[in-house]
mmCIF file of C-alpha atoms in Angstrom:
data_model
loop_
_atom_site.group_PDB
_atom_site.id
_atom_site.type_symbol
_atom_site.label_atom_id
_atom_site.label_comp_id
_atom_site.label_asym_id
_atom_site.label_seq_id
_atom_site.Cartn_x
_atom_site.Cartn_y
_atom_site.Cartn_z
ATOM 1 C CA MET A 1 -12.139 25.046 -14.818
ATOM 2 C CA THR A 2 -12.333 28.774 -15.040
ATOM 3 C CA GLU A 3 -10.620 31.255 -12.795
ATOM 4 C CA ARG A 4 -12.604 32.203 -9.673
ATOM 5 C CA GLN A 5 -15.042 29.316 -10.151
ATOM 6 C CA PRO A 6 -15.889 28.043 -6.651
ATOM 7 C CA ILE A 7 -15.029 24.526 -5.564
ATOM 8 C CA GLU A 8 -16.151 22.631 -2.491
ATOM 9 C CA GLY A 9 -15.872 18.990 -1.451
ATOM 10 C CA LEU A 10 -14.044 16.232 0.369
ATOM 11 C CA TYR A 11 -10.536 15.518 -0.891
ATOM 12 C CA SER A 12 -7.545 13.373 0.090
ATOM 13 C CA VAL A 13 -3.989 14.687 0.134
ATOM 14 C CA GLN A 14 -2.017 12.723 -2.425
ATOM 15 C CA ARG A 15 1.174 14.751 -2.039
ATOM 16 C CA VAL A 16 2.452 17.560 0.178
ATOM 17 C CA THR A 17 4.622 19.816 -1.960
ATOM 18 C CA TYR A 18 5.287 22.438 0.717
ATOM 19 C CA ALA A 19 4.165 23.063 4.294
ATOM 20 C CA ASN A 20 5.176 25.901 6.607
ATOM 21 C CA GLU A 21 5.057 24.708 10.225
ATOM 22 C CA ASP A 22 4.848 28.249 11.606
ATOM 23 C CA THR A 23 1.968 29.559 9.491
ATOM 24 C CA GLY A 24 0.135 26.374 8.465
ATOM 25 C CA TYR A 25 0.318 27.464 4.816
ATOM 26 C CA ALA A 26 0.724 24.505 2.484
ATOM 27 C CA VAL A 27 0.792 23.506 -1.159
ATOM 28 C CA VAL A 28 -0.821 20.096 -1.649
ATOM 29 C CA TYR A 29 -2.062 17.904 -4.477
ATOM 30 C CA LEU A 30 -5.634 16.783 -3.771
ATOM 31 C CA VAL A 31 -7.741 13.980 -5.258
ATOM 32 C CA PRO A 32 -11.443 13.231 -4.652
ATOM 33 C CA ALA A 33 -11.680 11.293 -1.369
ATOM 34 C CA ASP A 34 -14.393 8.926 -2.552
ATOM 35 C CA ARG A 35 -12.934 7.934 -5.928
ATOM 36 C CA ASP A 36 -10.007 5.699 -6.811
ATOM 37 C CA THR A 37 -8.219 8.160 -9.054
ATOM 38 C CA SER A 38 -4.904 9.966 -9.145
ATOM 39 C CA VAL A 39 -6.343 12.863 -11.157
ATOM 40 C CA GLY A 40 -6.673 15.915 -8.968
ATOM 41 C CA PHE A 41 -5.405 19.452 -8.575
ATOM 42 C CA THR A 42 -2.959 21.627 -6.681
ATOM 43 C CA ALA A 43 -4.400 23.570 -3.760
ATOM 44 C CA VAL A 44 -2.789 26.318 -1.683
ATOM 45 C CA GLY A 45 -3.836 27.719 1.671
ATOM 46 C CA ALA A 46 -4.014 27.058 5.410
ATOM 47 C CA PHE A 47 -3.952 23.283 5.931
ATOM 48 C CA GLY A 48 -2.020 23.183 9.203
ATOM 49 C CA GLN A 49 0.380 20.248 8.918
ATOM 50 C CA PRO A 50 -1.171 18.110 6.160
ATOM 51 C CA ARG A 51 -0.055 14.511 5.685
ATOM 52 C CA THR A 52 -0.367 12.205 2.720
ATOM 53 C CA GLY A 53 -3.712 10.401 2.834
ATOM 54 C CA GLU A 54 -5.369 12.902 5.156
ATOM 55 C CA CYS A 55 -8.890 14.039 4.193
ATOM 56 C CA PHE A 56 -10.044 17.652 4.122
ATOM 57 C CA ARG A 57 -13.377 19.269 3.388
ATOM 58 C CA ILE A 58 -12.273 22.263 1.361
ATOM 59 C CA ARG A 59 -13.918 25.397 0.101
ATOM 60 C CA GLY A 60 -12.157 27.720 -2.281
ATOM 61 C CA ALA A 61 -11.942 28.996 -5.828
ATOM 62 C CA TRP A 62 -9.871 28.325 -8.900
ATOM 63 C CA HIS A 63 -7.038 30.805 -9.357
ATOM 64 C CA ARG A 64 -4.409 31.197 -12.063
ATOM 65 C CA ASP A 65 -1.031 31.806 -10.485
ATOM 66 C CA PRO A 66 1.308 33.567 -12.942
ATOM 67 C CA ARG A 67 4.156 31.210 -12.061
ATOM 68 C CA HIS A 68 2.427 27.912 -11.188
ATOM 69 C CA GLY A 69 -0.705 27.977 -13.329
ATOM 70 C CA LEU A 70 -4.231 26.922 -12.444
ATOM 71 C CA GLN A 71 -4.731 25.891 -8.828
ATOM 72 C CA VAL A 72 -7.298 26.172 -6.058
ATOM 73 C CA LYS A 73 -6.893 28.961 -3.532
ATOM 74 C CA VAL A 74 -8.384 27.453 -0.369
ATOM 75 C CA GLU A 75 -10.599 29.579 1.877
ATOM 76 C CA SER A 76 -11.160 26.798 4.416
ATOM 77 C CA ALA A 77 -9.749 23.303 4.899
ATOM 78 C CA THR A 78 -11.326 21.239 7.655
ATOM 79 C CA PRO A 79 -9.825 17.819 8.457
ATOM 80 C CA GLU A 80 -12.344 14.957 8.344
ATOM 81 C CA THR A 81 -12.204 11.270 9.111
ATOM 82 C CA PRO A 82 -12.069 9.258 5.879
ATOM 83 C CA ARG A 83 -15.379 7.461 5.260
ATOM 84 C CA SER A 84 -15.206 5.727 1.896
ATOM 85 C CA LEU A 85 -13.101 2.583 1.542
ATOM 86 C CA THR A 86 -10.908 4.371 -0.998
ATOM 87 C CA ALA A 87 -10.273 7.253 1.414
ATOM 88 C CA ILE A 88 -9.583 4.888 4.331
ATOM 89 C CA GLU A 89 -7.043 2.963 2.261
ATOM 90 C CA ARG A 90 -5.345 6.194 1.141
ATOM 91 C CA TYR A 91 -5.223 7.436 4.728
ATOM 92 C CA LEU A 92 -3.630 4.232 5.997
ATOM 93 C CA SER A 93 -1.234 4.094 3.015
ATOM 94 C CA GLY A 94 0.013 7.612 3.688
ATOM 95 C CA ALA A 95 2.591 8.766 6.180
ATOM 96 C CA THR A 96 0.014 8.787 8.971
ATOM 97 C CA ILE A 97 0.792 5.378 10.483
ATOM 98 C CA LYS A 98 4.470 4.465 10.585
ATOM 99 C CA GLY A 99 5.247 1.058 9.101
ATOM 100 C CA LEU A 100 1.890 0.629 7.394
ATOM 101 C CA GLY A 101 2.289 1.021 3.649
ATOM 102 C CA PRO A 102 -0.029 0.539 0.673
ATOM 103 C CA HIS A 103 0.137 -3.284 0.702
ATOM 104 C CA TYR A 104 -1.017 -3.707 4.303
ATOM 105 C CA ALA A 105 -3.472 -0.821 4.067
ATOM 106 C CA LYS A 106 -5.171 -2.534 1.126
ATOM 107 C CA ALA A 107 -5.260 -5.873 2.970
ATOM 108 C CA LEU A 108 -6.795 -4.278 6.073
ATOM 109 C CA VAL A 109 -9.483 -2.400 4.142
ATOM 110 C CA GLU A 110 -10.322 -5.448 2.013
ATOM 111 C CA HIS A 111 -10.729 -7.559 5.155
ATOM 112 C CA PHE A 112 -12.429 -5.150 7.575
ATOM 113 C CA GLY A 113 -14.057 -2.661 5.179
ATOM 114 C CA ALA A 114 -15.762 0.293 6.861
ATOM 115 C CA GLU A 115 -14.885 -1.185 10.289
ATOM 116 C CA THR A 116 -11.126 -0.779 9.716
ATOM 117 C CA PHE A 117 -10.693 2.255 12.009
ATOM 118 C CA HIS A 118 -12.813 0.628 14.715
ATOM 119 C CA VAL A 119 -10.645 -2.505 14.599
ATOM 120 C CA LEU A 120 -7.412 -0.481 14.779
ATOM 121 C CA GLN A 121 -8.700 1.627 17.675
ATOM 122 C CA GLY A 122 -9.696 -1.531 19.536
ATOM 123 C CA GLY A 123 -6.087 -2.444 20.199
ATOM 124 C CA GLY A 124 -5.377 -4.432 17.065
ATOM 125 C CA GLU A 125 -6.071 -7.947 18.394
ATOM 126 C CA ARG A 126 -8.117 -8.732 15.291
ATOM 127 C CA LEU A 127 -5.247 -7.910 12.928
ATOM 128 C CA GLU A 128 -4.256 -11.573 13.094
ATOM 129 C CA GLU A 129 -7.365 -12.336 11.017
ATOM 130 C CA VAL A 130 -5.837 -10.607 7.993
ATOM 131 C CA PRO A 131 -3.864 -12.927 5.675
ATOM 132 C CA GLY A 132 -0.228 -11.856 5.527
ATOM 133 C CA ILE A 133 -0.391 -9.889 8.764
ATOM 134 C CA GLY A 134 -1.389 -12.425 11.421
#
């Protein structure tokens, strides 16, 4: 990547390095939302209160910080509902839902697929269908 090269796409927060509650400024490590990979990049900008697993549609440009190196300076970061199975699993594995870690997130997504959010929003009666949960 070269400095000032634009970047745009849907990414999942893999790690929140820093977040300022008052200003919404954050430093996060992002990975492509639709791919099962841990290879991503550091992004800085206004994310509000980002959480691990949360998806953002970002627009920005590569920037070389003298102290921290190559990173993306975000112009806009819009939260979006995860759509791909990989993104849904990351979202559920993150700090978003208390008590639901990677193991159960994987089991839910494997069982319900793209309907996972719909099942969870429906009150959770169907969770008993999932081996190891019900």
